[in-house]
XYZ file of C-alpha atoms in Angstrom:
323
model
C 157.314 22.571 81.176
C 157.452 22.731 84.819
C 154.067 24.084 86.326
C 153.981 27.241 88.693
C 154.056 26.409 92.202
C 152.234 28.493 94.573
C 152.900 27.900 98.463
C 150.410 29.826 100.247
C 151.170 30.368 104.265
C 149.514 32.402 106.304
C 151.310 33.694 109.545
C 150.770 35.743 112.886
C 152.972 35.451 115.756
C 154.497 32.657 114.370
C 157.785 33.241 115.447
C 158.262 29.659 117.859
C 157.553 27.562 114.762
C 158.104 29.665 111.378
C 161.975 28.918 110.736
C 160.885 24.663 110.637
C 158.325 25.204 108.770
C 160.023 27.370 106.309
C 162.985 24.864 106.451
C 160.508 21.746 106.100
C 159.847 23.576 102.817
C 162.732 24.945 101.338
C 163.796 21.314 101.768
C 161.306 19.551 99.634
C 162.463 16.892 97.108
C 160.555 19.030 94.663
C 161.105 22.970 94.397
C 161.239 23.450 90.664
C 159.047 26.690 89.945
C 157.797 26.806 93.521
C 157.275 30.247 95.521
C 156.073 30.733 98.781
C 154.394 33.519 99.378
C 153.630 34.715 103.180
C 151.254 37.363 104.277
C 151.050 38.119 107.899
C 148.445 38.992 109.874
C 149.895 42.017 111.998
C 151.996 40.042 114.087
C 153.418 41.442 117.959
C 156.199 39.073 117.559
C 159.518 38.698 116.006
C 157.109 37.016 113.274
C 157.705 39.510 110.246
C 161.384 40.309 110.829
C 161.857 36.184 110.313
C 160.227 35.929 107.037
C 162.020 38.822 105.797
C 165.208 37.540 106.770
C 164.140 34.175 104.344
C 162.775 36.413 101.899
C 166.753 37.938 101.621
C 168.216 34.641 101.419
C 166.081 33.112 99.207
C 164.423 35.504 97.265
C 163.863 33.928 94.148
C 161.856 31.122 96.256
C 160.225 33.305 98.757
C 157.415 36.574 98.364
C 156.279 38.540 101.340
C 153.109 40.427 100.944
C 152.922 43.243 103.111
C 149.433 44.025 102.472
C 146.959 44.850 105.662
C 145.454 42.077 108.150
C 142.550 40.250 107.508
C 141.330 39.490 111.235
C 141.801 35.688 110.049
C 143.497 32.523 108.815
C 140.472 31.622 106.762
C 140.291 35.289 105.314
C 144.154 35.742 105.031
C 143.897 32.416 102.868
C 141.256 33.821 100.933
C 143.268 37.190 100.310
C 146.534 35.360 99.154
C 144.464 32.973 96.658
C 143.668 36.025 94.660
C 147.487 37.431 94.943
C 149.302 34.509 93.052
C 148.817 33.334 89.474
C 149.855 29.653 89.239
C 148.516 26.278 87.878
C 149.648 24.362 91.545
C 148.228 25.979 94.984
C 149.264 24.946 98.367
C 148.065 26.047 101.412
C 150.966 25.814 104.828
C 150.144 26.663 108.248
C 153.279 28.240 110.093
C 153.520 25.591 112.988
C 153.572 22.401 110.709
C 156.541 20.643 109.570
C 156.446 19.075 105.921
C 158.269 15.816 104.880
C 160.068 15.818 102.598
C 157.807 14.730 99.628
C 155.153 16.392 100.375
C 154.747 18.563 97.139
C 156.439 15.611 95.048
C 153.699 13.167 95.946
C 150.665 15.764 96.065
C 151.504 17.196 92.411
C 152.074 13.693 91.435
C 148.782 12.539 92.143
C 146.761 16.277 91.734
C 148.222 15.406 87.696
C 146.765 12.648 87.263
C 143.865 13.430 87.670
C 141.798 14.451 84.515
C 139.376 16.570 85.936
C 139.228 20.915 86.211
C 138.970 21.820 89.834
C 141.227 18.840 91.231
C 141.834 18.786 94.626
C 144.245 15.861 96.727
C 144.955 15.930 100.210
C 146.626 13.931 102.596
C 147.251 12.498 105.625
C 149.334 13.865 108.233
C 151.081 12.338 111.611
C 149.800 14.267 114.898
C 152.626 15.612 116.782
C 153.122 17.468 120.393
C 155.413 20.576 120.430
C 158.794 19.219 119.871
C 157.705 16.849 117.508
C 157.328 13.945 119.698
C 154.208 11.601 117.678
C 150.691 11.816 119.072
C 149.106 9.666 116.425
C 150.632 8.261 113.538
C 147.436 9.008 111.683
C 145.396 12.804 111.945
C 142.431 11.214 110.399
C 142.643 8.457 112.970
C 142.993 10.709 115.579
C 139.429 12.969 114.962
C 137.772 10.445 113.701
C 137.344 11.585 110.442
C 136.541 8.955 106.803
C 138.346 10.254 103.892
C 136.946 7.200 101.734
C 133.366 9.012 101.849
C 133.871 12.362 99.951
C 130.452 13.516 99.535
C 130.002 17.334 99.472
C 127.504 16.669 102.410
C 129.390 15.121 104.422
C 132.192 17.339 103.866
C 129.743 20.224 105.016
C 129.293 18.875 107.969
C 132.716 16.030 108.956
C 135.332 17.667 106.694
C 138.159 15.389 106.854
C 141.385 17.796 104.721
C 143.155 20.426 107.018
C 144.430 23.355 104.326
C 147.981 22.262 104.873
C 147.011 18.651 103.706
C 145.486 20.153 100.482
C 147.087 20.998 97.077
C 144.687 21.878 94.022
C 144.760 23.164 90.803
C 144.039 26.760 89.202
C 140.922 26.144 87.994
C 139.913 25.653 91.697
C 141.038 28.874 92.627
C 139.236 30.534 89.935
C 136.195 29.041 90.790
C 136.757 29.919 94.341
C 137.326 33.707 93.068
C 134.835 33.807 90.168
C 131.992 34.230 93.347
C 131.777 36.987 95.915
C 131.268 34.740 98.656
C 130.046 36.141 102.327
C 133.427 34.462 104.199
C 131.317 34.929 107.339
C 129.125 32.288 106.410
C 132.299 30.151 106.014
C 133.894 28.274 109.094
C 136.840 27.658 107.451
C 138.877 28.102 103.766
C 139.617 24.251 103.648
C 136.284 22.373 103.825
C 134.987 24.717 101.351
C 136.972 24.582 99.163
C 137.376 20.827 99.268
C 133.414 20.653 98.820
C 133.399 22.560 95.969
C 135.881 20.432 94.173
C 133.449 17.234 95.132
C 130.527 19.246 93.358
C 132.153 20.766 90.210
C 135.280 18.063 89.678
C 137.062 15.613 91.481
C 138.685 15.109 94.845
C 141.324 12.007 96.007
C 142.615 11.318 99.053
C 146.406 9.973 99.711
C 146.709 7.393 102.111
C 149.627 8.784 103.375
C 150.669 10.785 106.028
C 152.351 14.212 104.382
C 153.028 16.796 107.622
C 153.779 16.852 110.693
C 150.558 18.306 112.170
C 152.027 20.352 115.257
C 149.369 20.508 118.630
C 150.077 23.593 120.825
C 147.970 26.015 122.891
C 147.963 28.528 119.779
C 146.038 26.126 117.448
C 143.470 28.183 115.762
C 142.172 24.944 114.691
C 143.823 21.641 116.031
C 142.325 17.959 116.053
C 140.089 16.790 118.086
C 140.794 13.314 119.830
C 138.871 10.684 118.711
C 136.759 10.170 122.649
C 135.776 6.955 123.888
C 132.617 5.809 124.150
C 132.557 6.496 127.705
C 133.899 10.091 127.359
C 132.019 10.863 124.713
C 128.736 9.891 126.996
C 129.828 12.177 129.611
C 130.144 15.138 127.896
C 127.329 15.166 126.175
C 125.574 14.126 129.263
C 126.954 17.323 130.861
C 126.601 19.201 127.762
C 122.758 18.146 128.231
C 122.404 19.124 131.846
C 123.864 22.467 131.383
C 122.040 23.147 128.614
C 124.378 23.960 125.612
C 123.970 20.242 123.523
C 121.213 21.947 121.174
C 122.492 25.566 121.206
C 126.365 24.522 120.668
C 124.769 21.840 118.035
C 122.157 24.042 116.276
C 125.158 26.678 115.932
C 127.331 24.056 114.398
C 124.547 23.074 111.785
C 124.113 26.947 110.680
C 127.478 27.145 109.722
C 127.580 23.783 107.582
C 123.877 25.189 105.944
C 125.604 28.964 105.775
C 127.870 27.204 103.471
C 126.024 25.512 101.479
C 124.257 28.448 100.765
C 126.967 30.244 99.256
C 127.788 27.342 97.812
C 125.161 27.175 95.936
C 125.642 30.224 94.028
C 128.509 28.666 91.778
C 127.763 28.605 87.681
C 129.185 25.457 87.733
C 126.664 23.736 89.054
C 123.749 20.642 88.048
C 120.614 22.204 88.735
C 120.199 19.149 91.009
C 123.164 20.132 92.711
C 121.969 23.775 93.188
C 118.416 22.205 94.577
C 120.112 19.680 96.891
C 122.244 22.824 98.466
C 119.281 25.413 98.725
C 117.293 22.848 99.925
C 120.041 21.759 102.956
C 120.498 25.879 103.452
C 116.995 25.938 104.867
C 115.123 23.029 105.616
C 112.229 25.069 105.267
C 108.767 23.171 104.657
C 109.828 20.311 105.738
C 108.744 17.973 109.035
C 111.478 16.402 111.066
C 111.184 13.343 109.524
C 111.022 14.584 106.162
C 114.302 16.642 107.099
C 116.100 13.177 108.309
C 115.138 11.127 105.457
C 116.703 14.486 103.241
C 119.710 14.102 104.542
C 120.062 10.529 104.939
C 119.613 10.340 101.253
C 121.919 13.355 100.068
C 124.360 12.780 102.416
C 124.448 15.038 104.646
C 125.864 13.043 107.598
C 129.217 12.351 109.245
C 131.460 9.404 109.616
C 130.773 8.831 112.923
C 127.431 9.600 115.542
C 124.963 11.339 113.168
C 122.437 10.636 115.873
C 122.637 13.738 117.027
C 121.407 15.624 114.031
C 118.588 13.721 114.028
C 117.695 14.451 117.710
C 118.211 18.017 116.601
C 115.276 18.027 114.100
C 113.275 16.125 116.334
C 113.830 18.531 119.076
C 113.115 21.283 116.685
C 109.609 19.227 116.436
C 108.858 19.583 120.200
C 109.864 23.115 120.600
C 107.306 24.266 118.106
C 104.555 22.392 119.453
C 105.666 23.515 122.815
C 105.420 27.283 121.184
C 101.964 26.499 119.850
């Protein structure tokens, strides 16, 4: 028996892009017991008449919720997880393109898999507005490892945008069984994709998936991989202006916010639970001590970690400048 697709995609004035995507989808090798299911965020575009026109042509494919907006992608994902029953979940973005085996390949290799709480994702080519390649590989392009899949470093250097992801029921249960804070979330995808590393298993497919579209309405693009040169600059300027520590210290609450909630799952080893409460606070422990924490636990990313470990040695000199 063919299991129940769910293809999650959360819109808002999406009307440029929506039709490809929709197309990229309703075009996939594999469609057998697959629905889409769109929820829109309260769009001031053309956004919702165009997904109710698909929803008339293909309505035994396509489900529009018409439920209120959530204020955001990460909390309209959230919402729609707990819509849909099915054993497959997908999440889309509304400006990607998929090829054409996209779900073929990801349920292929999400089944075998023996684990509860599987989760693949893949890798996807970086494209300009009309399509035109930026980088063959999105992983590549940021900078990101997808070989190390630690739930530290996932925390902190998550390398799976949601529309690269496809996981299995017992992921979204466990994502549902909890009433997480979402504000101490950044985003739906890395945590999800950690807590598959901490209560199952989590693969990566060497293989790029979608067409990841960059425009000036990304709510989250990629990053460019910078030279050594750039990178040197801007941090040199982010250092004279004064925002390095305060733009960095903000980025570490967020990855610790997480690991907080995190750490409230059933599922987990005790040790797990320890390692995550432990990471949530840092409290009682020296710079040093902090360092050599998360050099052993993983807690790093796949490229210039240096700069978390100035952080906790900074954090060293401001309180013996407050003493």
């Amino acid at each position: 028996m063919n299991p129940a697709i769910a293809v999650l995609m959360a819109v808002y004035n999406g009307s440029k892009y929506i039709r490809a995507q929709l197309d990229s989808i309703l075009s996939q090798t594999y469609l057998s017991g697959v629905t889409i299911l769109i929820h829109d965020d309260g769009s001031t575009d053309d956004t919702v008449d165009i997904i109710e026109d698909y929803q008339r042509r293909f309505p035994e494919i396509i489900r529009v919720d018409g439920g209120a907006p959530t204020g955001s992608a990460k909390d309209n994902f959230w919402y729609m997880l707990s819509l849909m029953d099915a054993d497959i979940y997908f999440f889309c973005d509304q400006d990607d393109i998929w090829l054409p085996d996209k779900i073929e390949k990801s349920l292929d290799r999400l089944l075998n898999l023996k684990s509860d709480c599987r989760c693949v994702f893949c890798d996807m080519k970086v494209v300009d507005e009309a399509l035109n390649i930026i980088d063959e590989s999105f992983l590549h392009y940021n900078g990101r490892d997808p070989r190390v899949l630690k739930p530290g470093r996932i925390l902190i250097d998550n390398p799976a945008a949601g529309t690269s992801m496809c996981f299995d029921r017992a992921l979204r249960d466990l994502a549902l069984s909890v009433d997480f804070d979402l504000n101490g979330i950044e985003m739906h995808d890395g945590f999800l994709l950690a807590m598959a590393a901490l209560c199952g298993e989590v693969e990566f497919i060497d293989e790029p998936l979608v067409l990841y579209r960059q425009h000036a309405d990304n709510d989250m693009g990629a990053a460019r991989q910078e030279s050594i040169i750039q990178r040197i600059i801007r941090n040199a300027r982010s250092i004279i202006s004064g925002s390095f520590f305060s733009d960095k210290k903000a980025f570490l609450k967020l990855s610790q916010s997480a690991a907080g909630e995190l750490s409230r799952l059933d599922c987990l080893e005790e040790s797990k639970r320890t390692i995550l409460k432990t990471y949530a606070s840092l409290s009682g422990l020296s710079p040093i001590k902090r360092i050599l924490f998360l050099r052993k636990n993983g807690f790093d990313r796949a490229r210039h970690t240096w700069w978390l470990y100035i952080l906790f040695l900074q954090s060293k000199i401001d309180t013996q400048k407050g003493a």
